[in-house]
Coordinates of C-alpha atoms in Angstrom, one line a residue:
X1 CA -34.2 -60.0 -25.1
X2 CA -33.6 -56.6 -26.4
X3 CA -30.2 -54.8 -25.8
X4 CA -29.3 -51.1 -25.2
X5 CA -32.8 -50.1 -24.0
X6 CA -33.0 -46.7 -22.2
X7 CA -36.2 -46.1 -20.2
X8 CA -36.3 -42.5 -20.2
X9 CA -39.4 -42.8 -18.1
X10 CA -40.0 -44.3 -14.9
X11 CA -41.0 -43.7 -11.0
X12 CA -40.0 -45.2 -8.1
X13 CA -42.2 -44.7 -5.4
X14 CA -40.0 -45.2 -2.2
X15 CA -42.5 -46.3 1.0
X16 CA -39.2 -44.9 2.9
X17 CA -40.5 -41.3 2.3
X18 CA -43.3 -39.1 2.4
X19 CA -45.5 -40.4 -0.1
X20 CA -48.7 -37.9 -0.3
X21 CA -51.7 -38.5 -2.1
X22 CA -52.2 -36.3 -5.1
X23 CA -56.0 -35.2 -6.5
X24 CA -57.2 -37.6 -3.3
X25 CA -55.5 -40.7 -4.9
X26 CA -53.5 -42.6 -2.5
X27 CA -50.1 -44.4 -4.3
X28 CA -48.7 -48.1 -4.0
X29 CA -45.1 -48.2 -2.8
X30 CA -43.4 -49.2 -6.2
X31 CA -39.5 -50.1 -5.4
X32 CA -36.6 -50.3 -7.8
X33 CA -36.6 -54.1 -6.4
X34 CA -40.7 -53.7 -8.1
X35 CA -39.3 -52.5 -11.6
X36 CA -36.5 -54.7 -12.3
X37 CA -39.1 -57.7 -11.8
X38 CA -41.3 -56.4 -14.1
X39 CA -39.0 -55.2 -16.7
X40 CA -36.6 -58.3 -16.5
X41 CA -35.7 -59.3 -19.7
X42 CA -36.4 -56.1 -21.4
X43 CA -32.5 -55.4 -21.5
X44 CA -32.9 -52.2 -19.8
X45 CA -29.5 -50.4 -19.0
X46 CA -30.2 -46.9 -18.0
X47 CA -33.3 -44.2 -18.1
X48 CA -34.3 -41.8 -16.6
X49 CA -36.1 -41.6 -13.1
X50 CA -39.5 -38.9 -13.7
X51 CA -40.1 -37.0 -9.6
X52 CA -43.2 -38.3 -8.9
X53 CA -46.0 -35.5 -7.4
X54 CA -46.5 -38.2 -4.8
X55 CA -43.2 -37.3 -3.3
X56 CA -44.1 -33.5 -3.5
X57 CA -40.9 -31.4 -4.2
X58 CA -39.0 -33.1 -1.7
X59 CA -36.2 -34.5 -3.9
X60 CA -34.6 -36.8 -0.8
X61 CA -35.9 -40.0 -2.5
X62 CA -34.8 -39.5 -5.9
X63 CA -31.3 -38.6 -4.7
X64 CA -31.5 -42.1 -2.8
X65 CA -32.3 -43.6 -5.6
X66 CA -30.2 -42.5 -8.0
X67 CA -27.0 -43.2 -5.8
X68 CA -28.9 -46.9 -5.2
X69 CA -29.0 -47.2 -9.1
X70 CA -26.0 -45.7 -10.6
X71 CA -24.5 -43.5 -12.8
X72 CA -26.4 -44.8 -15.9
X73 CA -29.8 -43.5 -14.7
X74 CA -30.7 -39.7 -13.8
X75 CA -33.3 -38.1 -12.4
X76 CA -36.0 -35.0 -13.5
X77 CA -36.8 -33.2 -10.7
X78 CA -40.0 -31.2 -9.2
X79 CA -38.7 -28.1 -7.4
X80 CA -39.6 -25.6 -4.6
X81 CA -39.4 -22.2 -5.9
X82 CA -37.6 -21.0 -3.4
X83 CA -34.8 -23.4 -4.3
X84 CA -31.3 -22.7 -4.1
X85 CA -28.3 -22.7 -6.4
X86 CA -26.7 -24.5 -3.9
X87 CA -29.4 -27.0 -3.7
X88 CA -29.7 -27.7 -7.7
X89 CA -26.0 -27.9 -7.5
X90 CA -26.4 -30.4 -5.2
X91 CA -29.2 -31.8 -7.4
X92 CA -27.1 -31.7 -10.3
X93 CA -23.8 -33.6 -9.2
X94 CA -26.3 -36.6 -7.9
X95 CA -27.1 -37.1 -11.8
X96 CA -30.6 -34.5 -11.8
X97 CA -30.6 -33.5 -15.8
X98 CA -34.7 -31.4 -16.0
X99 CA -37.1 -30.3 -13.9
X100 CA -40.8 -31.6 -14.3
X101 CA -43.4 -29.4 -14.9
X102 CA -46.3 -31.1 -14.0
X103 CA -49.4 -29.1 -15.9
X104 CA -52.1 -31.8 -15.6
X105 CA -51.9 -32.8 -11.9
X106 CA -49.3 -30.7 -10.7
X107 CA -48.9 -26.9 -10.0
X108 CA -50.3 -24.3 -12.4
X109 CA -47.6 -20.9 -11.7
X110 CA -46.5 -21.6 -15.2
X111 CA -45.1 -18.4 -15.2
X112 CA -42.7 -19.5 -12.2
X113 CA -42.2 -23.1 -13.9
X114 CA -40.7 -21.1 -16.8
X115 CA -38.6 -19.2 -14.6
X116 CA -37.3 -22.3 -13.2
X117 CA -36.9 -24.1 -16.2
X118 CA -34.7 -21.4 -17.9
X119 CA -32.5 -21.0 -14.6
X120 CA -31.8 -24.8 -14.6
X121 CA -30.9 -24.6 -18.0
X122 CA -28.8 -21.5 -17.8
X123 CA -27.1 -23.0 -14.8
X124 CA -26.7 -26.4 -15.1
X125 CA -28.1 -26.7 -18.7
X126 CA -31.3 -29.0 -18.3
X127 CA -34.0 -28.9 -19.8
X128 CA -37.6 -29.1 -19.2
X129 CA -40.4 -31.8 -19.3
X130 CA -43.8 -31.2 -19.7
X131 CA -46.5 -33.4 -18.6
X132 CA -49.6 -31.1 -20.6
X133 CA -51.9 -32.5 -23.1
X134 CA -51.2 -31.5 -26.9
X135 CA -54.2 -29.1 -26.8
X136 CA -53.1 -26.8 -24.5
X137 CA -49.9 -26.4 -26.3
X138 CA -51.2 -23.5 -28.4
X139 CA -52.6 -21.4 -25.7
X140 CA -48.4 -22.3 -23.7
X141 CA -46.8 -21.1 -26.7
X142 CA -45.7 -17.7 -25.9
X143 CA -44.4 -19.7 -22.3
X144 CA -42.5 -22.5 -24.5
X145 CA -41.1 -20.1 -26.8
X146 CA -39.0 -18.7 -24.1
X147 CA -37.7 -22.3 -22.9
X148 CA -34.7 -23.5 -24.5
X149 CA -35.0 -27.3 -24.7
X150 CA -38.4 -28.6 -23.6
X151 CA -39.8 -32.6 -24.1
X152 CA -43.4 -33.5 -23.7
X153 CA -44.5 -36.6 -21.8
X154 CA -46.6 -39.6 -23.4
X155 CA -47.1 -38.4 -26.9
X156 CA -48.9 -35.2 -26.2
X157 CA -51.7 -37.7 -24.4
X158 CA -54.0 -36.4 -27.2
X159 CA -54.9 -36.1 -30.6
X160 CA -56.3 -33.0 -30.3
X161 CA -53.6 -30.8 -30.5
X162 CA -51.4 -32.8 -32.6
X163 CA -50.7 -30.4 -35.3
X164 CA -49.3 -28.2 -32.7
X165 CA -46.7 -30.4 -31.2
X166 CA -45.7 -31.9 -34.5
X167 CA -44.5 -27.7 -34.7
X168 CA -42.8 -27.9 -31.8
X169 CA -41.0 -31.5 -32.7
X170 CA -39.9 -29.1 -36.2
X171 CA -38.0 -26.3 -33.1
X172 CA -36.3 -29.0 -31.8
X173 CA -38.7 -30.4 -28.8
X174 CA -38.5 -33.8 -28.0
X175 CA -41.1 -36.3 -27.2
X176 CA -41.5 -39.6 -24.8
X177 CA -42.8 -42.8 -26.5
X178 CA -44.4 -43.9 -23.4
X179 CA -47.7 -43.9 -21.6
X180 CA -49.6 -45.5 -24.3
X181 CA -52.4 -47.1 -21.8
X182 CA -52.7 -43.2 -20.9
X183 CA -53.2 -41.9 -24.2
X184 CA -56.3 -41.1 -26.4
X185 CA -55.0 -41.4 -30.4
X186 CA -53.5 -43.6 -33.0
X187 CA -50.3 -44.3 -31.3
X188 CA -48.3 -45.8 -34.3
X189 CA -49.4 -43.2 -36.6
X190 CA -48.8 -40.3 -34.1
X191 CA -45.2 -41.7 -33.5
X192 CA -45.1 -42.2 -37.3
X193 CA -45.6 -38.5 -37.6
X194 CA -43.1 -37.3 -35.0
X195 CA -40.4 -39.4 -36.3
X196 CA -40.6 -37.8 -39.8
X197 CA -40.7 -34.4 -38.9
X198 CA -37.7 -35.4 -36.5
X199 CA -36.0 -38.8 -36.2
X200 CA -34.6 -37.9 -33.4
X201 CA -37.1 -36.7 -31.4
X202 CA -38.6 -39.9 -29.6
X203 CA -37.6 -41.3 -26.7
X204 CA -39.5 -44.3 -25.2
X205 CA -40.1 -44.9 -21.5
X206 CA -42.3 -47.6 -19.9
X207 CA -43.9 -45.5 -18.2
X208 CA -43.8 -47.5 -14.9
X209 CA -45.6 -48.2 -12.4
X210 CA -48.2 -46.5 -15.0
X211 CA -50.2 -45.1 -11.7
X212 CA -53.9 -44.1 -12.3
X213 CA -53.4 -45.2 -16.2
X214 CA -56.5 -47.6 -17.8
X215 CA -53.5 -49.9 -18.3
X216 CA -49.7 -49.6 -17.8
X217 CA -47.0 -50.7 -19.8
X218 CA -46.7 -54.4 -22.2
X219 CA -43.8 -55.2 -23.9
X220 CA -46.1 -55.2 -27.1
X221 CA -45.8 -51.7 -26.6
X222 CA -41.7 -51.9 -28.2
X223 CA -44.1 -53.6 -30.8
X224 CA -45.9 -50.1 -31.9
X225 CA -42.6 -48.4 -31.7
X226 CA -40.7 -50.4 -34.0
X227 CA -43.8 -50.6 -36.6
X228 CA -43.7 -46.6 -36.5
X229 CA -40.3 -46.1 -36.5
X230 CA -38.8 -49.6 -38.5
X231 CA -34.8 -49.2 -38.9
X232 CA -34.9 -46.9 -36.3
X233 CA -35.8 -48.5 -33.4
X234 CA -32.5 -48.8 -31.5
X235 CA -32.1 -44.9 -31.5
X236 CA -35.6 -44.8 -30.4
X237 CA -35.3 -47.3 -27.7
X238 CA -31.5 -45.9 -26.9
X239 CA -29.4 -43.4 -28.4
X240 CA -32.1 -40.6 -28.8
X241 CA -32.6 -40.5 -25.2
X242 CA -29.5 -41.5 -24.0
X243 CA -27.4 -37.7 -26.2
X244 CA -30.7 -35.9 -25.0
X245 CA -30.1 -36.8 -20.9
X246 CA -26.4 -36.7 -22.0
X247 CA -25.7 -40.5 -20.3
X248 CA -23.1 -42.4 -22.6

């Protein structure tokens, strides 16, 4: 069993709420009852719970389950626009710590993501997760210049692009080791690269319930990490993520 393991991404799909389908794909319920059997033995203490576009903006479920799963687990929120300060308040003191911005399958105002993103982080100081393949990241660089601390979901999800966010990992961005059934690269050399440039940056995340990936997520997977990262693997696995969501 491994110890000190940090999933800084996962969903929850609560059958208790709203769930909507997204691109005409209709979800599986997927309960925190669901997850804890399939990552039993995995040693996983904490993480971070990713706002699924299934649940739309409405945040009610990730509250629930973040009270249900305690203070060693947060959540990254997808917001209304017109959301209050009261509301992210609100937000915030239930353990929310970034907003989502969901570029792929999600909406496409960037212009009032990146509002939101730098509001959160001014307020409340979280920062912002992009789900975006690595290609696109050139033609969002005048947005992500203007966000103050930004990670990027499932290594980029493409080669293409790669020389770009290896930039971005030199400014400081962090990236999520997880997804790798998503993805469309050499994983262990892609995470070989970002770990150079930054050992800090990578955080893994199972990436569970891995919903509309060609596979989801096998513990083999800690496998690639560790043969990218070697010595580093507990940081990777743990402590990276765990200073970045600011969860001791």
């Amino acid at each position: 069993m491994l110890s000190l393991v940090f999933d800084a991404h996962r969903y929850i799909l609560d059958p208790r709420f709203p769930l909507v389908e997204n691109q005409g794909y209709p979800p599986e319920p997927y309960t925190i009852e669901d997850y804890e059997r399939d990552t039993d033995g995995l040693g996983i203490t904490g993480g971070a719970v990713i706002s699924s576009s299934f649940h739309t903006t409405d945040q009610a479920y990730l509250v629930a389950a973040l009270k249900a799963l305690g203070s060693s687990w947060v959540g990254v929120a997808q917001l209304d626009p017109d959301t209050t300060d009261d509301e992210l308040a609100a937000l915030d003191a239930e353990g929310v710590r970034a907003i989502r911005l969901n570029l792929k399958r999600g909406a496409t105002d960037v212009q009032t993501l990146t509002a939101q993103a730098r509001r959160t982080h001014d307020l409340f100081g979280w920062h912002a997760e992009l789900y975006v393949e690595a290609s696109m990241l050139l033609s969002l660089e005048p947005i992500l210049s203007k966000l103050p601390a930004v990670s990027i979901d499932h290594l980029g999800m493409s080669s293409h692009g790669l020389s770009y966010l290896l930039d971005l990992v030199d400014r400081g961005v962090r990236v999520k080791a997880s997804g790798f059934g998503r993805v469309d690269m050499d994983i262990v050399e892609t995470m070989r690269q970002i770990h150079a440039v930054n050992p800090s940056a990578l955080m893994f995340g199972t990436d569970l319930p891995g919903t509309r990936a060609p596979r989801t997520f096998l513990e083999s997977d800690i496998d690639l990490v560790a043969e990218a990262v070697g010595g580093d693997l507990p940081a990777v696995l743990d402590g990276n993520a765990r200073a970045w969501y600011r969860v001791k």
